[in-house]
XYZ file of C-alpha atoms in Angstrom:
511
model
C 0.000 0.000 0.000
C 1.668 3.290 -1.066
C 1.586 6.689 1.152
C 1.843 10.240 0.188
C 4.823 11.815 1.256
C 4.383 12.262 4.917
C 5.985 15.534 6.595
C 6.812 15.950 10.134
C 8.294 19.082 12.408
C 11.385 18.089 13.314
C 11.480 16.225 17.306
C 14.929 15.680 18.767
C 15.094 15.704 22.703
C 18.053 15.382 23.144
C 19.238 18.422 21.022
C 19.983 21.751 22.972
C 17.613 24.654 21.661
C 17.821 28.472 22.754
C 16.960 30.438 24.508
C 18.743 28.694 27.970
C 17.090 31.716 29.787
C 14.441 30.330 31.245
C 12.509 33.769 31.568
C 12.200 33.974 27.934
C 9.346 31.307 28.038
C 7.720 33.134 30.638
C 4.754 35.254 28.741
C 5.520 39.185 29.049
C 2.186 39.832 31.039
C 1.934 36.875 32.971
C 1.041 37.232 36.444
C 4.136 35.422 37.490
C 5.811 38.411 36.191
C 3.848 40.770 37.990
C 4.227 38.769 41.563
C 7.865 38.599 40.661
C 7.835 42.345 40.204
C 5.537 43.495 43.015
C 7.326 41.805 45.608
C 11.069 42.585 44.373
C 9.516 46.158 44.792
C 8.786 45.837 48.252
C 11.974 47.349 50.783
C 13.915 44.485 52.318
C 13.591 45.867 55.743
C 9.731 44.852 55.688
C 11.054 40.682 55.385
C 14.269 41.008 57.395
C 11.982 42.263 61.129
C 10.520 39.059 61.304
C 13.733 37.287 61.169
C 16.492 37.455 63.948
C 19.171 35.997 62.574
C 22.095 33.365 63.532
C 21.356 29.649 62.849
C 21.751 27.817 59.518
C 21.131 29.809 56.427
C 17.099 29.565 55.516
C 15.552 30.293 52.109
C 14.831 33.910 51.019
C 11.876 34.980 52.266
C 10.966 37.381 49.012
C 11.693 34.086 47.147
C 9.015 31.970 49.576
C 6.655 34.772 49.473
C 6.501 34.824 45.748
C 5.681 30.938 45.108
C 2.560 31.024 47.788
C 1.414 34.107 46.335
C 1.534 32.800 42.746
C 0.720 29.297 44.203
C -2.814 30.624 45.194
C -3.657 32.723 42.518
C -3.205 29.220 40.365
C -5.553 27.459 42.757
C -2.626 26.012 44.605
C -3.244 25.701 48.881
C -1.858 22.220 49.774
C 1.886 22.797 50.679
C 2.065 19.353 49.456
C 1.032 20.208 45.940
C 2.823 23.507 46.142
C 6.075 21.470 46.469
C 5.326 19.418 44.066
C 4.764 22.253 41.317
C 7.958 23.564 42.036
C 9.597 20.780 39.977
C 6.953 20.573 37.486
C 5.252 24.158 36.911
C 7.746 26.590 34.724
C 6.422 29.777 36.384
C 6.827 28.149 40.035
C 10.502 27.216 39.142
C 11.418 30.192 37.825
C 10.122 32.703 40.658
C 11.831 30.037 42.959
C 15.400 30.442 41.095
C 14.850 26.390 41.160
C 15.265 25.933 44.815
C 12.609 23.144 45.826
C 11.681 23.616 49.734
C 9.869 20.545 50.628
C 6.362 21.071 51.931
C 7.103 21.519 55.712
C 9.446 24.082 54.997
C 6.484 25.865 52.504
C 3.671 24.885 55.799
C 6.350 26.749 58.557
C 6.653 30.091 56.042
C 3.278 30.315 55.811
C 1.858 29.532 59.337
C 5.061 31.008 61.164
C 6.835 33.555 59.233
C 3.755 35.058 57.476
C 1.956 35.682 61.063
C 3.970 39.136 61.221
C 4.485 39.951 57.648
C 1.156 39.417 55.663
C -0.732 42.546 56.371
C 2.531 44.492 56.214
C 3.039 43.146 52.539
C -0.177 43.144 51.422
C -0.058 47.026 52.744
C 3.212 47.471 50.562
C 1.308 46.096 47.839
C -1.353 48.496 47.914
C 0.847 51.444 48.157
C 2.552 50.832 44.914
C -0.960 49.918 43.073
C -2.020 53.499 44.183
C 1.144 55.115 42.918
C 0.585 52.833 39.616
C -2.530 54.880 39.649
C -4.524 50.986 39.667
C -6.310 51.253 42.962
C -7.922 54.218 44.316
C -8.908 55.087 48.526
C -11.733 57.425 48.204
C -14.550 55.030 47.850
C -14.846 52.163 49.784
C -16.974 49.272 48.720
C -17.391 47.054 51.898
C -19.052 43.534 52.466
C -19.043 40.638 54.518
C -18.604 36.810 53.423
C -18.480 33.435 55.667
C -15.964 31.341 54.754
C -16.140 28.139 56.133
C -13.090 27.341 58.710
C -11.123 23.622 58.682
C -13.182 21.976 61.477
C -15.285 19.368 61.986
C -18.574 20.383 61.772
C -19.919 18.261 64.122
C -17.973 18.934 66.914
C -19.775 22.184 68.714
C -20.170 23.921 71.793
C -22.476 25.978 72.891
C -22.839 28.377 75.590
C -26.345 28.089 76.524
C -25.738 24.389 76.817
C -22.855 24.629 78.964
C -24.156 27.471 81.044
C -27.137 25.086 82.260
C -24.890 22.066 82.445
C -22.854 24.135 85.101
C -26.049 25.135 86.594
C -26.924 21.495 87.342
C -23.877 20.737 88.532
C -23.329 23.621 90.486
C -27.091 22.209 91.985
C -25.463 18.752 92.534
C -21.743 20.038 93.977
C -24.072 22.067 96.762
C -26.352 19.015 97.465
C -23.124 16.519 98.006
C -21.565 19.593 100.342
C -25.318 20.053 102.166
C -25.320 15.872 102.690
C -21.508 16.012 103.929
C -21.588 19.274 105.872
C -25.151 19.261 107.425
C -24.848 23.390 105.774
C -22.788 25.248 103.910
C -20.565 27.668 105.782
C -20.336 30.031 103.364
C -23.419 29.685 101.421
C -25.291 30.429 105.579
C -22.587 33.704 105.343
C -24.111 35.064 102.033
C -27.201 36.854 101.666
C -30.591 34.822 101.274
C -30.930 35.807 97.909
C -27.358 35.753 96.844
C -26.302 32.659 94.773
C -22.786 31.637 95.672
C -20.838 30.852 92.205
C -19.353 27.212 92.803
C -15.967 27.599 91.061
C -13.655 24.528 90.559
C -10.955 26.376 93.221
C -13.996 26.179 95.754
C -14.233 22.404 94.640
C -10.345 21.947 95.310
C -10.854 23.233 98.669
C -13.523 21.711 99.934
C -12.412 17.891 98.563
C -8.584 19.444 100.717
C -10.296 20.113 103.422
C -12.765 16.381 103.435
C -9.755 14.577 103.143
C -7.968 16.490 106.268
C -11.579 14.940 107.998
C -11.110 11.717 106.373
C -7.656 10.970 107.888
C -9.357 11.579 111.282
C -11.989 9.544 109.966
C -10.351 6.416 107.784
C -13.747 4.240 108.275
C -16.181 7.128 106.953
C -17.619 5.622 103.915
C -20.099 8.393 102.957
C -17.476 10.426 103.256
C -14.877 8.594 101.399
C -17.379 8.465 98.574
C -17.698 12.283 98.630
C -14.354 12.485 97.629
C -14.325 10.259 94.851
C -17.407 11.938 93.204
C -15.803 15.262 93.263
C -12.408 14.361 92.293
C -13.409 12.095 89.635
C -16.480 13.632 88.443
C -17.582 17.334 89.345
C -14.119 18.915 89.491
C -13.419 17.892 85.403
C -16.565 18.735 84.935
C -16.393 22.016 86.278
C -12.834 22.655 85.084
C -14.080 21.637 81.671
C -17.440 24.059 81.725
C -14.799 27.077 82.815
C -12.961 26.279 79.704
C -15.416 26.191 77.675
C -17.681 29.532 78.729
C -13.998 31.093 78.703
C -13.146 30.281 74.771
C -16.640 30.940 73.935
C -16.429 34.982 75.518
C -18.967 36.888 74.233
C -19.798 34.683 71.425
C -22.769 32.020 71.192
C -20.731 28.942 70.252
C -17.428 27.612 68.903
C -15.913 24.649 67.622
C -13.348 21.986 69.284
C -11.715 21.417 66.382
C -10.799 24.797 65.600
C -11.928 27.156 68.947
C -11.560 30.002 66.760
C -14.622 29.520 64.987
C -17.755 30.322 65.240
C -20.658 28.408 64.300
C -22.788 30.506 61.505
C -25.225 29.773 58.859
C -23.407 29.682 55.222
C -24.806 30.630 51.466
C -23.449 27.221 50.149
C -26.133 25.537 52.219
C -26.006 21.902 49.940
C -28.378 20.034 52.159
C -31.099 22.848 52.249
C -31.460 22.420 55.908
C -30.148 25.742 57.267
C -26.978 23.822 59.053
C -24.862 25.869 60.743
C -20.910 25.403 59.883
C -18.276 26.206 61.950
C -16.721 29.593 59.917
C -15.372 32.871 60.069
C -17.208 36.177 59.212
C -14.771 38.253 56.483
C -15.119 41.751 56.192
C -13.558 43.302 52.892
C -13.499 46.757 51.309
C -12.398 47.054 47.521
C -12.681 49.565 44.734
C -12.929 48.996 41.195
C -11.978 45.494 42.093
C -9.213 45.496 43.846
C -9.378 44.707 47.734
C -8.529 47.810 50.060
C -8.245 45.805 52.789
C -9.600 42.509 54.963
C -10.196 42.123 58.970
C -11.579 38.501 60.637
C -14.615 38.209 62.842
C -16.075 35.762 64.922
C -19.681 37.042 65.024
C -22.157 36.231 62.672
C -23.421 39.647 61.432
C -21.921 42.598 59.829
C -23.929 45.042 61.908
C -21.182 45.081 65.203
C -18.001 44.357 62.600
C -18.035 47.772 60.615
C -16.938 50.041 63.547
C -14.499 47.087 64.817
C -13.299 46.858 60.565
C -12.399 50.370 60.175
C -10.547 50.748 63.541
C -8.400 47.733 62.514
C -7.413 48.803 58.856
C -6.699 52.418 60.223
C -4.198 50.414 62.354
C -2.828 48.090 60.053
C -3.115 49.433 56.788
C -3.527 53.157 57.558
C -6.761 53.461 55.216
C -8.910 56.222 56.540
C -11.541 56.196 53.582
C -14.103 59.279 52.705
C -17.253 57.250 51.559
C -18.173 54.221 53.155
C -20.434 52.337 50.976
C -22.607 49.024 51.905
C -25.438 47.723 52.005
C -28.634 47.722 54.688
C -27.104 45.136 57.091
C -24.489 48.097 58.550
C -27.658 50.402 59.006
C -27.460 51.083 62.561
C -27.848 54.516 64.622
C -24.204 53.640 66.057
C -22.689 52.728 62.998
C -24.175 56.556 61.434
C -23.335 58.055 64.719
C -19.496 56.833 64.425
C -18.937 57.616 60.473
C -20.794 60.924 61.167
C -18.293 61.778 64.100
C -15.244 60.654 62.013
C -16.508 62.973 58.942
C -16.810 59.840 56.737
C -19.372 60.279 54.352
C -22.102 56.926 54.709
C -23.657 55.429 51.461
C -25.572 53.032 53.558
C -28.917 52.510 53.554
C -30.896 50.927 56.863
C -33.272 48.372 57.047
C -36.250 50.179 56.013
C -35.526 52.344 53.351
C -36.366 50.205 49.920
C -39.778 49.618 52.232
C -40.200 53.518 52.893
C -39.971 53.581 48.676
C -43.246 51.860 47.874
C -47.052 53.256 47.870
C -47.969 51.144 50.073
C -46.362 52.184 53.182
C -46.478 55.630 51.974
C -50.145 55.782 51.702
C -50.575 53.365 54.910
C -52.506 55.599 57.288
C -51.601 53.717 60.460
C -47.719 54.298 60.208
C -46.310 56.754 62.532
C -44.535 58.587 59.058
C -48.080 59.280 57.767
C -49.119 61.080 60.952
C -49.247 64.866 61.784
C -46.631 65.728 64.764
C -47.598 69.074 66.838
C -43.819 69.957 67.948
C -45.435 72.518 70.500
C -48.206 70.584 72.482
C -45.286 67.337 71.126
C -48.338 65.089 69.961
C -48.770 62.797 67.243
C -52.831 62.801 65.489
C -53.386 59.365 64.823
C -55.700 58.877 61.359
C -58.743 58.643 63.467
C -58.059 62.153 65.036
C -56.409 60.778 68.304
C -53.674 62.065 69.963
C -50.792 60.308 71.312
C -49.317 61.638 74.181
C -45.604 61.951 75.526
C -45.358 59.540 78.176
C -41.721 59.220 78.617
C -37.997 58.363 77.902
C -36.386 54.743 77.905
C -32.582 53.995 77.283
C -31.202 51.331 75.457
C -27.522 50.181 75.396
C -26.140 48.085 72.512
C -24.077 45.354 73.058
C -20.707 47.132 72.843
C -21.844 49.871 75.362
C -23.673 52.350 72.682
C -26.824 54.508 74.304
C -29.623 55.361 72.533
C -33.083 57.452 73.534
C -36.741 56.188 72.563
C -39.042 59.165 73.670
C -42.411 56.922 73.932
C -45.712 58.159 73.208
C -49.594 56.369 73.716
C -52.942 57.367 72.810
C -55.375 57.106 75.483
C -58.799 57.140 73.219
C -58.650 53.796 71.047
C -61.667 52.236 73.200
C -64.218 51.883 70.172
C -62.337 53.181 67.652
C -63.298 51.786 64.169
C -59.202 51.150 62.944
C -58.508 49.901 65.892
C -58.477 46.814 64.529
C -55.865 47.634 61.882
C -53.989 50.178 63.841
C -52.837 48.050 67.179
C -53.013 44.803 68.771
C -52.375 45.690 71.747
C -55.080 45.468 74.502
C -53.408 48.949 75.985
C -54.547 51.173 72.689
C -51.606 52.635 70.394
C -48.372 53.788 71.322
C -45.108 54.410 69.534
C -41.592 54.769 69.349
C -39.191 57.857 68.107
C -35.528 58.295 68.090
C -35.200 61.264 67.587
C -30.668 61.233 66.902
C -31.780 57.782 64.545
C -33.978 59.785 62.702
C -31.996 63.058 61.700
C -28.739 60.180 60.796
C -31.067 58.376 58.595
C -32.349 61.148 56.875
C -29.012 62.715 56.063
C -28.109 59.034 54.296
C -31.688 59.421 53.066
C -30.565 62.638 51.268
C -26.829 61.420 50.416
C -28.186 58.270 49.021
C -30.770 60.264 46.676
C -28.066 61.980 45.089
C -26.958 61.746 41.706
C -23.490 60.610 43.393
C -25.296 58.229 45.914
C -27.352 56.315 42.936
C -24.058 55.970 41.117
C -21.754 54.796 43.666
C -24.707 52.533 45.881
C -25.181 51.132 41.706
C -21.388 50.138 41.687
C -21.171 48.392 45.382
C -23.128 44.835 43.567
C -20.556 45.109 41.089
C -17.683 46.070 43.077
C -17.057 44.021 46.160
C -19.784 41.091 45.042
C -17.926 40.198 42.056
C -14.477 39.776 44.662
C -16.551 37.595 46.433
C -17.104 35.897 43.445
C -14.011 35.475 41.960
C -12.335 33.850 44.890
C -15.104 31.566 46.133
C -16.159 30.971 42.813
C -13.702 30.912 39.868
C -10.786 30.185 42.815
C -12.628 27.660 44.798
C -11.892 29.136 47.890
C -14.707 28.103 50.061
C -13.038 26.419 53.075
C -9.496 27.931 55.110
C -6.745 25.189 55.119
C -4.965 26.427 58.132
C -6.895 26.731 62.175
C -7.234 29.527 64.194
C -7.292 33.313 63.759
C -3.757 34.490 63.304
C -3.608 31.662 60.242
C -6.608 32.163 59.015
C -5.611 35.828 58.886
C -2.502 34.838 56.830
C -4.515 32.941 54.248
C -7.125 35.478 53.633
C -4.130 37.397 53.169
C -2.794 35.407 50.835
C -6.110 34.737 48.998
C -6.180 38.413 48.978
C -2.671 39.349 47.098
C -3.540 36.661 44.543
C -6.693 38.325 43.940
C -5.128 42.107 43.554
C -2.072 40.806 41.265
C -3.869 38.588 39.217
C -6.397 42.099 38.236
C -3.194 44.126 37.911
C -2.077 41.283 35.730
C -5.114 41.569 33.658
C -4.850 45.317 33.534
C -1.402 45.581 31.964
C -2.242 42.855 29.765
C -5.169 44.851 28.486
């Protein structure tokens, strides 16, 4: 059988080709370029603080800092497969100069050495994006995201739980010492009503001073028994519910694989069922993309982190921005109160305000908004013609210690009225609410959010700091932290975070 003449590029392996520079195969706006060039620009000073010297010579830390950051904007988080790329992946081997630190040496960098230095190069980072004229500070597009942290998710506390547990022990502890004692000493010195908080020191004492009796008493069985039961089982008990309301603080849970974490409900809900996962609550700011900055929380909602967010990224990343722009879960009176005392300029809308939009409630008769308010006699006319009285002031007190004043007001004439029905449930007639500081902050975001400026910039926050969200959880597939506890987690959000900003500044030279 006869074949046309068959032509093939020439294949020889074994013949040397050029260029030997390995750079040369590295494309001209590849992001390995731009991590290469982003880090080489930060000062050495910035990697040489968190090292203090003697010992055996240790690989550069520019150089380790350079494969993790390219590592992750490739998708790479296993210090296993990071090593492993390093002899494989030409981008890897050339920002590493072909050195090939195993993965415990990549794991130590990055749990250890990074503690220190992430925020302080990610800060560096920024600086030279905003003299590149890439990232501006003015507006600042900020959201929160749960990211799942590396726990089991099955292995919670919480602190209702162990509050009553130590209640009922605390019951059982005082019964045993009632039996042994006849009565408590120092419960009889205590007021009647006073509970006496059975601590595991008071435990230690009493089972000290029961065996001093016992030794006078070697044939005391109940007593001997005593003993046993609180050495073997209400002192680790109690030691163990200390423990556990101490990690938890102020927050409602936490897990024991990872006591850092907080147990929250998550977006990527597969099972339907509303599970809560053990994760972290991430705040981040960015504009026209890139991220500003990034702070960790271990509550649930972004309400009590805004105030807490700003505060840290003054600190660590000296950003002090003039517009603050989110969405209606950081609507609070404090959270106005504190922007409005720092002359920051809020683009934030509160709970009600696409509600206070529609006909509906505008044309609603029985809402307080739709009534006339006599500032002189300080009334409110109801739609039937009522009045509502002043009756008083009450205070309320946030968690974090902020005051606020509800001047109360209730009409006295709602016995037969014919809305009564629609107006109030209540078997006392009508009353309502008004704070009066709440209402002049919302209105001034009322009137800043109306504006030409507000519409544009409130438009842009969906497509601004959503699509970050986005990109990293989504096109990334960075849904879950690989490291435990705060400081690490902080070093991988880090991380997750540099990718992010060189792989756009990538994009944008490559434009």
């Amino acid at each position: 059988m006869k074949h046309d003449h068959i032509s093939f590029i020439d294949y020889n392996m074994d013949q040397l080709t050029l260029p030997m520079d390995i750079s040369e195969l590295i494309p001209s706006h590849s992001v390995a370029r731009v991590v290469n060039e982003m880090i080489e620009r930060v000062p050495d000073q910035h990697f040489l603080k968190y090292y203090p010297g003697g010992g055996r010579s240790t690989y550069h830390p520019k150089m380790m800092a350079k494969i993790l950051v390219y590592a992750y904007t490739q998708r790479m988080y296993s210090g296993r497969e990071i090593a492993h790329q390093l002899t494989v992946h030409l981008p890897l081997m050339w920002l590493s100069g072909f050195q090939t630190p195993d993965f415990r040496t990549i794991n130590r960098f990055r749990s250890e050495r990074l503690k220190g230095l992430i925020d302080d190069l990610f800060k560096q980072v920024i600086v030279l994006l905003v003299e590149e004229g890439q990232v501006q500070l003015d507006s600042y597009f900020l959201d929160g995201t749960k990211i799942e942290a590396n726990a089991n998710r099955y292995t919670f506390v919480w602190r209702k739980s162990t509050e009553k547990y130590k209640e009922k022990l605390e019951g059982k502890v005082e019964e045993l010492i009632t039996q042994i004692d006849g009565v408590w000493k120092e419960e009889a010195s205590c007021e009647e009503n006073e509970k006496t908080v059975i601590s595991p020191e008071k435990i230690q004492n009493k089972v000290k001073e029961w065996e001093g009796k016992l030794e006078k008493e070697p044939k005391n069985k109940e007593l001997k028994k005593a003993i046993k039961v609180m050495k073997k089982d209400y002192l680790p008990r109690s030691l163990k519910y200390k423990k556990n309301l101490s990690i938890c603080g102020d927050r409602k849970s936490f897990s024991k694989t990872d006591p850092d974490a907080t147990f929250m409900r998550m977006k990527e809900d597969h099972m339907k069922n509303g599970q809560l996962k053990p994760g972290y609550n991430v705040q981040m700011a960015s504009n026209e993309q890139f991220i500003l900055s990034y702070t960790l929380h271990q509550r649930p909602g972004d309400t009590r982190c805004l105030i807490p967010h700003l505060q840290e990224v003054k600190a660590k990343f000296n950003i002090d921005p003039k517009r603050i722009i989110a969405d209606a879960g950081y609507g609070s009176e404090e959270n106005y109160a504190y922007l409005e005392e720092k002359k920051q300029e809020a683009y934030i809308k509160y709970g009600l305000f696409e509600k206070e939009q529609k006909r509906s409630f505008k044309k609603n008769p029985h809402h307080q908004s739709n009534w006339v308010y006599d500032e002189e006699k300080d009334t409110f006319t109801c739609a039937a013609g009522k009045y509502l009285y002043f009756t008083g002031e009450k205070k309320q007190t946030t968690e974090s210690g902020y005051e606020s004043t509800i001047r109360v007001y209730q009409c006295n004439e709602c016995e037969g009225c014919p809305f009564r029905k629609d107006c109030t449930t209540s078997k006392y007639g009508r009353s309502t609410q008004v704070n009066e500081a709440y209402q002049e902050l919302k209105s001034k975001v009322k009137e800043r959010l109306w504006t030409d400026e507000g519409k544009q910039l409130y438009a842009r926050r969906k497509i601004d700091i959503e699509s970050v969200f986005g990109q990293f959880k989504g096109n990334r597939s960075f849904r879950r932290f690989f490291l435990r506890g705060l400081p690490k987690v902080n070093i991988e959000i880090g991380l997750i975070s540099l990718a992010h900003n060189l792989l756009k500044s990538a994009a944008k030279k490559a434009a």
